[in-house]
Amino acid sequence: MSREAWSAQSSACPEAATMPLTLVLIALWALAFLTFNTVIAVRVWRLTHLPRWRRAIPALLLCAAVAASLSRATGTTVVAETFAFPLNAATAIVGVLEIRRHRARADGVAQGESA
């Protein structure tokens, strides 16, 4: 869109001027959520007492979510709309639960040894 067309559109519709800021905020939130999911998946992967298949679950869910999100580029938005957010949410939930379970087990062992 040319600069003249953009200024004509923004003067005709005042809400259009705030739209790019909204999109930037949504993109920043999505990037923060992706970063959070990546950190969680890596932290779970590093828990050596878990079997490999359980360590891989958050990373595999994250990869599936990224693949679903990237399917928008091919024009298949139904896949992204249906699967991307639930897979991202599942990554966060499973990862946080595994980390909490690990911490609870570590705290239980530490308290049992000190008693």
PDB file of N, CA and C in Angstrom, residues 41-85:
ATOM      1  N   ALA A  41       9.773 -26.462  26.948  1.00  0.00           N
ATOM      2  CA  ALA A  41      10.118 -27.713  26.261  1.00  0.00           C
ATOM      3  C   ALA A  41      11.584 -28.081  26.490  1.00  0.00           C
ATOM      4  N   VAL A  42      12.463 -27.104  26.480  1.00  0.00           N
ATOM      5  CA  VAL A  42      13.891 -27.376  26.713  1.00  0.00           C
ATOM      6  C   VAL A  42      14.123 -27.804  28.155  1.00  0.00           C
ATOM      7  N   ARG A  43      13.457 -27.160  29.098  1.00  0.00           N
ATOM      8  CA  ARG A  43      13.637 -27.532  30.505  1.00  0.00           C
ATOM      9  C   ARG A  43      13.150 -28.946  30.768  1.00  0.00           C
ATOM     10  N   VAL A  44      12.036 -29.326  30.159  1.00  0.00           N
ATOM     11  CA  VAL A  44      11.541 -30.694  30.335  1.00  0.00           C
ATOM     12  C   VAL A  44      12.495 -31.677  29.658  1.00  0.00           C
ATOM     13  N   TRP A  45      13.024 -31.323  28.496  1.00  0.00           N
ATOM     14  CA  TRP A  45      13.941 -32.209  27.791  1.00  0.00           C
ATOM     15  C   TRP A  45      15.185 -32.504  28.636  1.00  0.00           C
ATOM     16  N   ARG A  46      15.576 -31.572  29.487  1.00  0.00           N
ATOM     17  CA  ARG A  46      16.781 -31.733  30.289  1.00  0.00           C
ATOM     18  C   ARG A  46      16.544 -32.515  31.589  1.00  0.00           C
ATOM     19  N   LEU A  47      15.306 -32.917  31.879  1.00  0.00           N
ATOM     20  CA  LEU A  47      15.018 -33.725  33.066  1.00  0.00           C
ATOM     21  C   LEU A  47      15.425 -35.168  32.765  1.00  0.00           C
ATOM     22  N   THR A  48      16.561 -35.564  33.256  1.00  0.00           N
ATOM     23  CA  THR A  48      17.131 -36.853  32.864  1.00  0.00           C
ATOM     24  C   THR A  48      16.445 -38.054  33.505  1.00  0.00           C
ATOM     25  N   HIS A  49      15.724 -37.866  34.590  1.00  0.00           N
ATOM     26  CA  HIS A  49      15.085 -39.007  35.237  1.00  0.00           C
ATOM     27  C   HIS A  49      13.830 -39.463  34.494  1.00  0.00           C
ATOM     28  N   LEU A  50      13.325 -38.663  33.578  1.00  0.00           N
ATOM     29  CA  LEU A  50      12.138 -39.035  32.806  1.00  0.00           C
ATOM     30  C   LEU A  50      12.534 -39.933  31.640  1.00  0.00           C
ATOM     31  N   PRO A  51      11.645 -40.829  31.238  1.00  0.00           N
ATOM     32  CA  PRO A  51      11.912 -41.588  30.015  1.00  0.00           C
ATOM     33  C   PRO A  51      11.953 -40.646  28.806  1.00  0.00           C
ATOM     34  N   ARG A  52      12.633 -41.061  27.770  1.00  0.00           N
ATOM     35  CA  ARG A  52      12.791 -40.189  26.599  1.00  0.00           C
ATOM     36  C   ARG A  52      11.467 -39.779  25.985  1.00  0.00           C
ATOM     37  N   TRP A  53      10.518 -40.704  25.931  1.00  0.00           N
ATOM     38  CA  TRP A  53       9.252 -40.369  25.294  1.00  0.00           C
ATOM     39  C   TRP A  53       8.503 -39.299  26.084  1.00  0.00           C
ATOM     40  N   ARG A  54       8.639 -39.292  27.411  1.00  0.00           N
ATOM     41  CA  ARG A  54       7.975 -38.254  28.199  1.00  0.00           C
ATOM     42  C   ARG A  54       8.704 -36.926  28.107  1.00  0.00           C
ATOM     43  N   ARG A  55      10.023 -36.980  27.970  1.00  0.00           N
ATOM     44  CA  ARG A  55      10.783 -35.740  27.792  1.00  0.00           C
ATOM     45  C   ARG A  55      10.484 -35.105  26.450  1.00  0.00           C
ATOM     46  N   ALA A  56      10.156 -35.924  25.458  1.00  0.00           N
ATOM     47  CA  ALA A  56       9.947 -35.414  24.105  1.00  0.00           C
ATOM     48  C   ALA A  56       8.539 -34.872  23.872  1.00  0.00           C
ATOM     49  N   ILE A  57       7.600 -35.178  24.732  1.00  0.00           N
ATOM     50  CA  ILE A  57       6.204 -34.781  24.486  1.00  0.00           C
ATOM     51  C   ILE A  57       6.042 -33.269  24.306  1.00  0.00           C
ATOM     52  N   PRO A  58       6.538 -32.409  25.213  1.00  0.00           N
ATOM     53  CA  PRO A  58       6.359 -30.973  24.986  1.00  0.00           C
ATOM     54  C   PRO A  58       7.030 -30.477  23.697  1.00  0.00           C
ATOM     55  N   ALA A  59       8.215 -31.002  23.394  1.00  0.00           N
ATOM     56  CA  ALA A  59       8.900 -30.577  22.173  1.00  0.00           C
ATOM     57  C   ALA A  59       8.128 -31.011  20.924  1.00  0.00           C
ATOM     58  N   LEU A  60       7.577 -32.212  20.944  1.00  0.00           N
ATOM     59  CA  LEU A  60       6.801 -32.680  19.799  1.00  0.00           C
ATOM     60  C   LEU A  60       5.501 -31.893  19.643  1.00  0.00           C
ATOM     61  N   LEU A  61       4.861 -31.576  20.761  1.00  0.00           N
ATOM     62  CA  LEU A  61       3.653 -30.745  20.696  1.00  0.00           C
ATOM     63  C   LEU A  61       3.975 -29.361  20.142  1.00  0.00           C
ATOM     64  N   LEU A  62       5.100 -28.808  20.560  1.00  0.00           N
ATOM     65  CA  LEU A  62       5.506 -27.494  20.064  1.00  0.00           C
ATOM     66  C   LEU A  62       5.801 -27.541  18.567  1.00  0.00           C
ATOM     67  N   CYS A  63       6.488 -28.578  18.120  1.00  0.00           N
ATOM     68  CA  CYS A  63       6.770 -28.715  16.681  1.00  0.00           C
ATOM     69  C   CYS A  63       5.480 -28.850  15.877  1.00  0.00           C
ATOM     70  N   ALA A  64       4.530 -29.609  16.393  1.00  0.00           N
ATOM     71  CA  ALA A  64       3.247 -29.753  15.702  1.00  0.00           C
ATOM     72  C   ALA A  64       2.495 -28.425  15.660  1.00  0.00           C
ATOM     73  N   ALA A  65       2.572 -27.654  16.741  1.00  0.00           N
ATOM     74  CA  ALA A  65       1.906 -26.351  16.776  1.00  0.00           C
ATOM     75  C   ALA A  65       2.539 -25.379  15.785  1.00  0.00           C
ATOM     76  N   VAL A  66       3.863 -25.391  15.718  1.00  0.00           N
ATOM     77  CA  VAL A  66       4.545 -24.515  14.760  1.00  0.00           C
ATOM     78  C   VAL A  66       4.198 -24.921  13.333  1.00  0.00           C
ATOM     79  N   ALA A  67       4.155 -26.220  13.063  1.00  0.00           N
ATOM     80  CA  ALA A  67       3.784 -26.688  11.729  1.00  0.00           C
ATOM     81  C   ALA A  67       2.355 -26.281  11.383  1.00  0.00           C
ATOM     82  N   ALA A  68       1.450 -26.384  12.353  1.00  0.00           N
ATOM     83  CA  ALA A  68       0.066 -25.968  12.110  1.00  0.00           C
ATOM     84  C   ALA A  68      -0.008 -24.469  11.852  1.00  0.00           C
ATOM     85  N   SER A  69       0.765 -23.688  12.599  1.00  0.00           N
ATOM     86  CA  SER A  69       0.763 -22.241  12.388  1.00  0.00           C
ATOM     87  C   SER A  69       1.341 -21.879  11.026  1.00  0.00           C
ATOM     88  N   LEU A  70       2.393 -22.574  10.643  1.00  0.00           N
ATOM     89  CA  LEU A  70       3.016 -22.286   9.346  1.00  0.00           C
ATOM     90  C   LEU A  70       2.167 -22.742   8.169  1.00  0.00           C
ATOM     91  N   SER A  71       1.164 -23.568   8.422  1.00  0.00           N
ATOM     92  CA  SER A  71       0.295 -23.998   7.328  1.00  0.00           C
ATOM     93  C   SER A  71      -0.541 -22.842   6.783  1.00  0.00           C
ATOM     94  N   ARG A  72      -0.611 -21.743   7.519  1.00  0.00           N
ATOM     95  CA  ARG A  72      -1.318 -20.564   7.005  1.00  0.00           C
ATOM     96  C   ARG A  72      -0.662 -20.041   5.738  1.00  0.00           C
ATOM     97  N   ALA A  73       0.649 -20.207   5.634  1.00  0.00           N
ATOM     98  CA  ALA A  73       1.371 -19.709   4.464  1.00  0.00           C
ATOM     99  C   ALA A  73       0.962 -20.437   3.195  1.00  0.00           C
ATOM    100  N   THR A  74       0.503 -21.665   3.330  1.00  0.00           N
ATOM    101  CA  THR A  74       0.076 -22.419   2.148  1.00  0.00           C
ATOM    102  C   THR A  74      -1.391 -22.191   1.825  1.00  0.00           C
ATOM    103  N   GLY A  75      -2.077 -21.450   2.669  1.00  0.00           N
ATOM    104  CA  GLY A  75      -3.479 -21.146   2.408  1.00  0.00           C
ATOM    105  C   GLY A  75      -4.451 -22.065   3.120  1.00  0.00           C
ATOM    106  N   THR A  76      -3.964 -23.020   3.885  1.00  0.00           N
ATOM    107  CA  THR A  76      -4.844 -23.915   4.630  1.00  0.00           C
ATOM    108  C   THR A  76      -5.013 -23.376   6.045  1.00  0.00           C
ATOM    109  N   THR A  77      -5.838 -22.368   6.173  1.00  0.00           N
ATOM    110  CA  THR A  77      -6.005 -21.713   7.469  1.00  0.00           C
ATOM    111  C   THR A  77      -6.838 -22.541   8.438  1.00  0.00           C
ATOM    112  N   VAL A  78      -7.619 -23.487   7.937  1.00  0.00           N
ATOM    113  CA  VAL A  78      -8.457 -24.299   8.816  1.00  0.00           C
ATOM    114  C   VAL A  78      -7.588 -25.105   9.784  1.00  0.00           C
ATOM    115  N   VAL A  79      -6.490 -25.645   9.292  1.00  0.00           N
ATOM    116  CA  VAL A  79      -5.593 -26.422  10.148  1.00  0.00           C
ATOM    117  C   VAL A  79      -5.017 -25.532  11.244  1.00  0.00           C
ATOM    118  N   ALA A  80      -4.561 -24.347  10.870  1.00  0.00           N
ATOM    119  CA  ALA A  80      -3.976 -23.434  11.860  1.00  0.00           C
ATOM    120  C   ALA A  80      -5.017 -22.988  12.876  1.00  0.00           C
ATOM    121  N   GLU A  81      -6.199 -22.663  12.412  1.00  0.00           N
ATOM    122  CA  GLU A  81      -7.238 -22.199  13.327  1.00  0.00           C
ATOM    123  C   GLU A  81      -7.704 -23.301  14.270  1.00  0.00           C
ATOM    124  N   THR A  82      -7.677 -24.544  13.796  1.00  0.00           N
ATOM    125  CA  THR A  82      -8.178 -25.653  14.600  1.00  0.00           C
ATOM    126  C   THR A  82      -7.137 -26.182  15.576  1.00  0.00           C
ATOM    127  N   PHE A  83      -5.888 -26.305  15.140  1.00  0.00           N
ATOM    128  CA  PHE A  83      -4.898 -27.028  15.931  1.00  0.00           C
ATOM    129  C   PHE A  83      -3.811 -26.186  16.581  1.00  0.00           C
ATOM    130  N   ALA A  84      -3.479 -25.028  16.056  1.00  0.00           N
ATOM    131  CA  ALA A  84      -2.295 -24.297  16.523  1.00  0.00           C
ATOM    132  C   ALA A  84      -2.412 -23.889  17.990  1.00  0.00           C
ATOM    133  N   PHE A  85      -3.461 -23.194  18.369  1.00  0.00           N
ATOM    134  CA  PHE A  85      -3.568 -22.742  19.759  1.00  0.00           C
ATOM    135  C   PHE A  85      -3.737 -23.891  20.745  1.00  0.00           C
TER     136      PHE A  85
END
